[in-house]
PDB file of C-alpha atoms in Angstrom:
ATOM      1  CA  MET A 707      22.696  11.101 -13.695  1.00 90.00           C
ATOM      2  CA  SER A 708      23.064  11.383  -9.722  1.00 96.00           C
ATOM      3  CA  VAL A 709      20.211  12.185  -7.570  1.00 95.00           C
ATOM      4  CA  ALA A 710      21.956  15.376  -6.650  1.00 96.00           C
ATOM      5  CA  ARG A 711      22.275  16.804 -10.468  1.00 96.00           C
ATOM      6  CA  PHE A 712      18.774  15.462 -11.025  1.00 94.00           C
ATOM      7  CA  TYR A 713      17.469  17.412  -8.532  1.00 94.00           C
ATOM      8  CA  ALA A 714      19.163  20.636  -8.970  1.00 96.00           C
ATOM      9  CA  LEU A 715      18.264  20.558 -12.782  1.00 96.00           C
ATOM     10  CA  VAL A 716      14.059  20.128 -11.515  1.00 95.00           C
ATOM     11  CA  MET A 717      14.605  23.292  -9.114  1.00 95.00           C
ATOM     12  CA  GLY A 718      16.334  25.541 -11.622  1.00 96.00           C
ATOM     13  CA  ALA A 719      13.318  24.658 -14.106  1.00 97.00           C
ATOM     14  CA  LEU A 720      11.093  25.152 -11.904  1.00 96.00           C
ATOM     15  CA  ALA A 721      12.696  29.012 -10.712  1.00 95.00           C
ATOM     16  CA  GLU A 722      12.870  29.862 -14.631  1.00 96.00           C
ATOM     17  CA  LEU A 723       9.131  29.127 -14.865  1.00 97.00           C
ATOM     18  CA  GLY A 724       8.444  31.355 -11.605  1.00 97.00           C
ATOM     19  CA  ILE A 725       7.553  28.478  -9.739  1.00 96.00           C
ATOM     20  CA  THR A 726       8.562  28.490  -5.813  1.00 93.00           C
ATOM     21  CA  VAL A 727       8.160  25.481  -4.281  1.00 91.00           C
ATOM     22  CA  ALA A 728       9.244  23.765  -0.550  1.00 90.00           C
ATOM     23  CA  ILE A 729      10.573  20.362  -0.915  1.00 89.00           C
ATOM     24  CA  ASP A 730      11.622  18.237   2.105  1.00 88.00           C
ATOM     25  CA  GLU A 731      15.129  17.067   0.536  1.00 91.00           C
ATOM     26  CA  THR A 732      15.371  14.102   3.163  1.00 89.00           C
ATOM     27  CA  PRO A 733      13.343  10.619   2.045  1.00 86.00           C
ATOM     28  CA  ASN A 734      10.846   9.125   4.313  1.00 82.00           C
ATOM     29  CA  GLU A 735      10.989   5.871   5.585  1.00 82.00           C
ATOM     30  CA  LEU A 736      14.432   4.758   4.613  1.00 80.00           C
ATOM     31  CA  PRO A 737      17.509   3.756   7.526  1.00 78.00           C
ATOM     32  CA  GLN A 738      20.077   6.380   6.101  1.00 86.00           C
ATOM     33  CA  PRO A 739      18.687   8.608   3.656  1.00 89.00           C
ATOM     34  CA  ILE A 740      20.666  11.172   2.203  1.00 94.00           C
ATOM     35  CA  ARG A 741      19.574  14.879   1.154  1.00 95.00           C
ATOM     36  CA  PHE A 742      18.362  14.635  -2.788  1.00 95.00           C
ATOM     37  CA  SER A 743      20.690  17.921  -3.163  1.00 96.00           C
ATOM     38  CA  LEU A 744      23.973  15.895  -1.401  1.00 97.00           C
ATOM     39  CA  ASP A 745      22.951  12.109  -2.692  1.00 96.00           C
ATOM     40  CA  GLN A 746      26.107  11.495  -5.294  1.00 96.00           C
ATOM     41  CA  GLN A 747      25.693   7.838  -4.428  1.00 95.00           C
ATOM     42  CA  HIS A 748      22.483   6.942  -6.535  1.00 93.00           C
ATOM     43  CA  ALA A 749      22.919   7.511 -10.765  1.00 93.00           C
ATOM     44  CA  SER A 750      21.504   4.129 -11.648  1.00 92.00           C
ATOM     45  CA  TYR A 751      18.585   3.651 -13.936  1.00 90.00           C
ATOM     46  CA  ASP A 752      17.208   0.815 -15.695  1.00 94.00           C
ATOM     47  CA  PRO A 753      14.035   1.610 -18.276  1.00 94.00           C
ATOM     48  CA  GLY A 754      13.174  -2.040 -18.306  1.00 96.00           C
ATOM     49  CA  ALA A 755      13.078  -2.117 -14.426  1.00 94.00           C
ATOM     50  CA  VAL A 756      10.979   0.721 -14.254  1.00 94.00           C
ATOM     51  CA  GLY A 757       9.026  -0.215 -17.358  1.00 96.00           C
ATOM     52  CA  ARG A 758       8.007  -4.035 -15.538  1.00 96.00           C
ATOM     53  CA  PHE A 759       7.357  -2.005 -12.501  1.00 96.00           C
ATOM     54  CA  HIS A 760       5.019   0.388 -14.200  1.00 97.00           C
ATOM     55  CA  ALA A 761       2.923  -2.531 -15.546  1.00 97.00           C
ATOM     56  CA  VAL A 762       2.664  -4.170 -12.435  1.00 97.00           C
ATOM     57  CA  LEU A 763       1.429  -0.863 -10.771  1.00 98.00           C
ATOM     58  CA  VAL A 764      -1.051  -0.688 -13.495  1.00 98.00           C
ATOM     59  CA  SER A 765      -2.350  -4.008 -13.248  1.00 97.00           C
ATOM     60  CA  ALA A 766      -2.708  -4.038  -9.035  1.00 98.00           C
ATOM     61  CA  ASP A 767      -4.409  -0.736  -9.552  1.00 98.00           C
ATOM     62  CA  ARG A 768      -7.284  -1.994 -11.608  1.00 98.00           C
ATOM     63  CA  VAL A 769      -7.764  -4.942  -9.285  1.00 98.00           C
ATOM     64  CA  PHE A 770      -7.971  -2.894  -6.360  1.00 98.00           C
ATOM     65  CA  LYS A 771     -10.383  -0.411  -7.693  1.00 98.00           C
ATOM     66  CA  GLN A 772     -12.421  -3.395  -8.087  1.00 97.00           C
ATOM     67  CA  PHE A 773     -12.010  -4.637  -4.882  1.00 98.00           C
ATOM     68  CA  ARG A 774     -12.813  -1.141  -3.339  1.00 97.00           C
ATOM     69  CA  THR A 775     -16.384  -0.829  -5.067  1.00 96.00           C
ATOM     70  CA  ALA A 776     -17.675  -3.614  -2.791  1.00 97.00           C
ATOM     71  CA  PHE A 777     -17.204  -1.263   0.841  1.00 97.00           C
ATOM     72  CA  LEU A 778     -19.993   1.113   1.805  1.00 94.00           C
ATOM     73  CA  GLY A 779     -17.924   3.088   4.578  1.00 95.00           C
ATOM     74  CA  LYS A 780     -14.790   4.925   4.106  1.00 97.00           C
ATOM     75  CA  ALA A 781     -11.930   3.870   2.210  1.00 97.00           C
ATOM     76  CA  SER A 782      -9.049   5.452   0.241  1.00 97.00           C
ATOM     77  CA  PRO A 783      -8.324   6.225  -3.143  1.00 97.00           C
ATOM     78  CA  VAL A 784      -6.042   3.855  -4.301  1.00 98.00           C
ATOM     79  CA  HIS A 785      -2.471   5.565  -3.558  1.00 97.00           C
ATOM     80  CA  PHE A 786       1.415   5.447  -3.979  1.00 96.00           C
ATOM     81  CA  PHE A 787       3.876   5.847  -1.346  1.00 90.00           C
ATOM     82  CA  TRP A 788       6.924   7.398  -2.835  1.00 83.00           C
ATOM     83  CA  GLY A 789       8.285   6.444   0.883  1.00 82.00           C
ATOM     84  CA  SER A 790       7.642   2.610   0.943  1.00 85.00           C
ATOM     85  CA  PHE A 791       7.244   2.614  -2.764  1.00 90.00           C
ATOM     86  CA  ASP A 792       3.994   0.544  -2.403  1.00 94.00           C
ATOM     87  CA  LEU A 793       0.635   0.816  -3.540  1.00 98.00           C
ATOM     88  CA  ALA A 794      -2.223   0.491  -0.925  1.00 98.00           C
ATOM     89  CA  VAL A 795      -6.000   0.954  -0.762  1.00 98.00           C
ATOM     90  CA  THR A 796      -7.205   1.093   3.081  1.00 98.00           C
ATOM     91  CA  ARG A 797     -11.004   0.032   4.594  1.00 98.00           C
ATOM     92  CA  PHE A 798     -11.594   1.552   8.044  1.00 98.00           C
ATOM     93  CA  SER A 799     -14.377   0.351  10.430  1.00 98.00           C
ATOM     94  CA  GLY A 800     -15.176   3.824  11.414  1.00 97.00           C
ATOM     95  CA  ARG A 801     -14.040   3.256  15.623  1.00 98.00           C
ATOM     96  CA  ARG A 802     -11.290   5.027  17.025  1.00 98.00           C
ATOM     97  CA  ALA A 803      -7.734   3.038  17.521  1.00 98.00           C
ATOM     98  CA  PRO A 804      -5.295   3.428  20.116  1.00 97.00           C
ATOM     99  CA  LEU A 805      -2.586   5.538  19.614  1.00 97.00           C
ATOM    100  CA  HIS A 806      -0.003   4.248  17.144  1.00 96.00           C
ATOM    101  CA  PRO A 807       3.869   3.638  18.779  1.00 94.00           C
ATOM    102  CA  GLY A 808       5.143   5.197  15.542  1.00 92.00           C
ATOM    103  CA  GLY A 809       9.076   3.903  15.365  1.00 89.00           C
ATOM    104  CA  VAL A 810       8.738   3.958  10.957  1.00 83.00           C
ATOM    105  CA  PRO A 811      12.108   4.797   9.884  1.00 77.00           C
ATOM    106  CA  HIS A 812      12.480   8.555   9.643  1.00 78.00           C
ATOM    107  CA  LEU A 813       8.575   9.272   9.928  1.00 83.00           C
ATOM    108  CA  PRO A 814       7.721  11.100  12.164  1.00 87.00           C
ATOM    109  CA  ASP A 815       5.430   9.728  15.257  1.00 93.00           C
ATOM    110  CA  ALA A 816       3.147  12.463  14.656  1.00 94.00           C
ATOM    111  CA  VAL A 817       2.200  11.259  10.937  1.00 91.00           C
ATOM    112  CA  ALA A 818       1.619   7.895  11.779  1.00 93.00           C
ATOM    113  CA  ALA A 819      -0.494   8.590  14.973  1.00 95.00           C
ATOM    114  CA  GLU A 820      -2.482  10.518  12.240  1.00 95.00           C
ATOM    115  CA  ALA A 821      -2.358   7.883   9.507  1.00 92.00           C
ATOM    116  CA  TYR A 822      -3.641   4.973  12.297  1.00 96.00           C
ATOM    117  CA  SER A 823      -6.311   7.367  14.181  1.00 97.00           C
ATOM    118  CA  HIS A 824      -9.087   4.950  13.080  1.00 98.00           C
ATOM    119  CA  GLU A 825      -9.120   0.998  12.820  1.00 98.00           C
ATOM    120  CA  VAL A 826      -7.998  -0.257   9.541  1.00 98.00           C
ATOM    121  CA  SER A 827      -7.878  -3.255   6.974  1.00 98.00           C
ATOM    122  CA  SER A 828      -5.506  -2.272   4.437  1.00 98.00           C
ATOM    123  CA  ALA A 829      -3.594  -3.775   1.460  1.00 98.00           C
ATOM    124  CA  GLY A 830      -0.992  -3.220  -1.362  1.00 98.00           C
ATOM    125  CA  PHE A 831       1.540  -4.565  -3.481  1.00 98.00           C
ATOM    126  CA  TRP A 832       4.969  -3.803  -2.592  1.00 96.00           C
ATOM    127  CA  PRO A 833       8.251  -4.040  -4.350  1.00 94.00           C
ATOM    128  CA  GLY A 834      10.262  -5.570  -1.501  1.00 92.00           C
ATOM    129  CA  GLY A 835      13.130  -5.181   1.122  1.00 85.00           C
ATOM    130  CA  GLY A 836      14.473  -5.828   4.590  1.00 81.00           C
ATOM    131  CA  ALA A 837      12.281  -8.937   5.760  1.00 87.00           C
ATOM    132  CA  ILE A 838      11.347  -9.987   2.363  1.00 93.00           C
ATOM    133  CA  ASP A 839      13.497 -10.129  -0.985  1.00 93.00           C
ATOM    134  CA  TYR A 840      10.875 -10.048  -3.308  1.00 96.00           C
ATOM    135  CA  PRO A 841       7.071  -8.032  -4.689  1.00 97.00           C
ATOM    136  CA  ALA A 842       4.821  -9.372  -2.929  1.00 98.00           C
ATOM    137  CA  PHE A 843       1.335  -7.899  -2.166  1.00 98.00           C
ATOM    138  CA  TYR A 844       0.160  -7.858   1.471  1.00 98.00           C
ATOM    139  CA  SER A 845      -2.235  -7.230   4.422  1.00 98.00           C
ATOM    140  CA  TYR A 846      -2.593  -5.867   7.854  1.00 98.00           C
ATOM    141  CA  ALA A 847      -4.557  -4.346  10.489  1.00 98.00           C
ATOM    142  CA  TYR A 848      -4.424  -2.052  12.755  1.00 98.00           C
ATOM    143  CA  PRO A 849      -4.635  -2.340  15.430  1.00 98.00           C
ATOM    144  CA  GLU A 850      -4.206  -6.365  14.668  1.00 98.00           C
ATOM    145  CA  PRO A 851      -6.924  -8.217  16.413  1.00 98.00           C
ATOM    146  CA  LYS A 852      -6.793 -11.158  18.761  1.00 98.00           C
ATOM    147  CA  GLY A 853      -6.954 -14.045  16.520  1.00 97.00           C
ATOM    148  CA  PHE A 854      -6.014 -12.339  12.887  1.00 98.00           C
ATOM    149  CA  ARG A 855      -2.654 -13.398  12.245  1.00 98.00           C
ATOM    150  CA  ALA A 856      -4.187 -17.123  12.499  1.00 98.00           C
ATOM    151  CA  THR A 857      -6.852 -16.717  10.364  1.00 98.00           C
ATOM    152  CA  GLN A 858      -6.761 -19.292   7.412  1.00 97.00           C
ATOM    153  CA  VAL A 859      -6.611 -17.137   4.549  1.00 98.00           C
ATOM    154  CA  ARG A 860      -6.860 -17.285  -0.085  1.00 98.00           C
ATOM    155  CA  PRO A 861      -5.265 -18.540  -2.100  1.00 98.00           C
ATOM    156  CA  ASP A 862      -2.930 -21.060  -0.935  1.00 97.00           C
ATOM    157  CA  ALA A 863       0.425 -19.179  -1.554  1.00 98.00           C
ATOM    158  CA  ALA A 864      -0.489 -16.808   1.229  1.00 98.00           C
ATOM    159  CA  SER A 865       0.179 -16.609   4.371  1.00 98.00           C
ATOM    160  CA  PHE A 866       1.337 -14.157   7.525  1.00 98.00           C
ATOM    161  CA  ASN A 867       4.606 -12.962   7.964  1.00 97.00           C
ATOM    162  CA  THR A 868       5.136 -12.574  11.573  1.00 96.00           C
ATOM    163  CA  ASP A 869       8.550 -10.287  11.040  1.00 93.00           C
ATOM    164  CA  LEU A 870       6.100  -7.918   8.798  1.00 93.00           C
ATOM    165  CA  GLY A 871       3.041  -8.190  10.624  1.00 95.00           C
ATOM    166  CA  GLU A 872       1.279  -8.921   7.795  1.00 97.00           C
ATOM    167  CA  PHE A 873      -0.190 -11.049   5.693  1.00 98.00           C
ATOM    168  CA  ILE A 874       1.858 -11.938   2.381  1.00 98.00           C
ATOM    169  CA  LEU A 875       1.263 -13.226  -1.396  1.00 98.00           C
ATOM    170  CA  PRO A 876       4.066 -13.555  -3.406  1.00 98.00           C
ATOM    171  CA  TYR A 877       3.804 -11.702  -6.833  1.00 98.00           C
ATOM    172  CA  ASP A 878       5.183 -14.568  -8.737  1.00 98.00           C
ATOM    173  CA  ALA A 879       2.321 -16.731  -7.018  1.00 98.00           C
ATOM    174  CA  VAL A 880      -0.251 -14.498  -8.764  1.00 98.00           C
ATOM    175  CA  ARG A 881       1.466 -13.960 -12.184  1.00 97.00           C
ATOM    176  CA  THR A 882       2.196 -17.265 -12.688  1.00 97.00           C
ATOM    177  CA  THR A 883      -1.637 -18.248 -11.926  1.00 97.00           C
ATOM    178  CA  ALA A 884      -4.257 -19.208 -14.283  1.00 97.00           C
ATOM    179  CA  ASP A 885      -6.686 -16.262 -13.280  1.00 98.00           C
ATOM    180  CA  PRO A 886      -4.022 -13.820 -11.694  1.00 98.00           C
ATOM    181  CA  ASP A 887      -7.000 -11.264 -11.264  1.00 98.00           C
ATOM    182  CA  GLN A 888      -8.983 -14.004  -9.085  1.00 98.00           C
ATOM    183  CA  ALA A 889      -6.131 -14.757  -7.300  1.00 98.00           C
ATOM    184  CA  LEU A 890      -5.610 -11.662  -6.200  1.00 98.00           C
ATOM    185  CA  LEU A 891      -9.102 -10.847  -5.112  1.00 98.00           C
ATOM    186  CA  GLU A 892      -9.509 -13.932  -2.918  1.00 98.00           C
ATOM    187  CA  PHE A 893      -6.502 -12.616  -0.984  1.00 98.00           C
ATOM    188  CA  LEU A 894      -7.833  -9.211  -0.475  1.00 98.00           C
ATOM    189  CA  GLN A 895     -11.279 -10.178   0.198  1.00 98.00           C
ATOM    190  CA  SER A 896     -10.245 -13.021   2.363  1.00 98.00           C
ATOM    191  CA  THR A 897      -7.380 -10.939   4.593  1.00 98.00           C
ATOM    192  CA  TYR A 898      -9.985  -8.142   4.958  1.00 98.00           C
ATOM    193  CA  GLU A 899     -12.597 -10.867   6.353  1.00 98.00           C
ATOM    194  CA  ALA A 900      -9.748 -11.809   8.680  1.00 98.00           C
ATOM    195  CA  ALA A 901      -9.575  -8.353   9.878  1.00 98.00           C
ATOM    196  CA  ALA A 902     -13.294  -7.819   9.888  1.00 98.00           C
ATOM    197  CA  ASN A 903     -14.270 -10.850  12.174  1.00 98.00           C
ATOM    198  CA  ALA A 904     -11.843 -10.865  14.534  1.00 98.00           C
ATOM    199  CA  ALA A 905     -12.313  -7.113  15.089  1.00 98.00           C
ATOM    200  CA  LYS A 906     -16.000  -7.612  15.064  1.00 98.00           C
ATOM    201  CA  TRP A 907     -16.589  -4.917  12.543  1.00 98.00           C
ATOM    202  CA  ASP A 908     -20.596  -3.891  11.596  1.00 98.00           C
ATOM    203  CA  ARG A 909     -20.028  -5.837   8.292  1.00 97.00           C
ATOM    204  CA  ASP A 910     -23.534  -5.849   7.079  1.00 97.00           C
ATOM    205  CA  ALA A 911     -23.504  -1.874   7.222  1.00 96.00           C
ATOM    206  CA  LEU A 912     -20.238  -1.872   5.608  1.00 97.00           C
ATOM    207  CA  GLU A 913     -20.590  -3.775   2.302  1.00 97.00           C
ATOM    208  CA  CYS A 914     -22.173  -4.393  -0.655  1.00 94.00           C
ATOM    209  CA  GLY A 915     -22.038  -6.531  -3.808  1.00 93.00           C
ATOM    210  CA  MET A 916     -18.954  -6.107  -6.271  1.00 92.00           C
ATOM    211  CA  GLY A 917     -19.472  -2.957  -8.847  1.00 91.00           C
ATOM    212  CA  GLN A 918     -17.844  -1.459 -11.462  1.00 91.00           C
ATOM    213  CA  PRO A 919     -14.863   1.301 -10.972  1.00 92.00           C
ATOM    214  CA  GLY A 920     -16.364   4.603 -11.132  1.00 88.00           C
ATOM    215  CA  VAL A 921     -20.071   3.958 -12.112  1.00 90.00           C
ATOM    216  CA  PRO A 922     -22.361   4.781  -9.312  1.00 87.00           C
ATOM    217  CA  ARG A 923     -24.850   1.953  -8.398  1.00 83.00           C
ATOM    218  CA  ARG A 924     -28.429   2.308  -9.072  1.00 82.00           C
ATOM    219  CA  LEU A 925     -30.918   2.597  -6.395  1.00 74.00           C
ATOM    220  CA  ALA A 926     -33.051   0.379  -5.490  1.00 66.00           C
TER     221      ALA A 926
END
């Protein structure tokens, strides 16, 4: 079934239910987007690949949420981007950032400017494409502080990708290690520390010990 046919069925079903929705039909963050209602090109579906991708997202979500408990400052929920198709979690220093230059394919510059209005250390999982043709975990800082990309991070399989401007940890390096959760947590923590130290975040005020997702801490 083509994207255009699926889109027509969904919109028809909503109309029958009396639900009126306004949808921007143009996909974001793609170099040559095709409007959903006109897309006869994409019509494949691999349930096995979809199932494996979902399993990766579920596992990554669990570890990201664990990592998120060690931060007292503002942090995003673990969230999924439909444009670039990555799962991400972001920490904020609380300080303003310089205006983002924009330039993301088919993403309004105003959206990028709003998203990066304050300093961030962001990490996530990405199925790959473009600069890398394999799935990987990533971590970056905006604005990128001096010395960030030269920092030695963990585990050993992680490295800085100059094309992407991010630290990258191949998914297979995590999947095949003896303790995948620990390897991923090391990557998340060490890359965050690289950003926070280089940018001189107030770490004493922003951090705390690791907790349990969804469980409030006891007051001292």
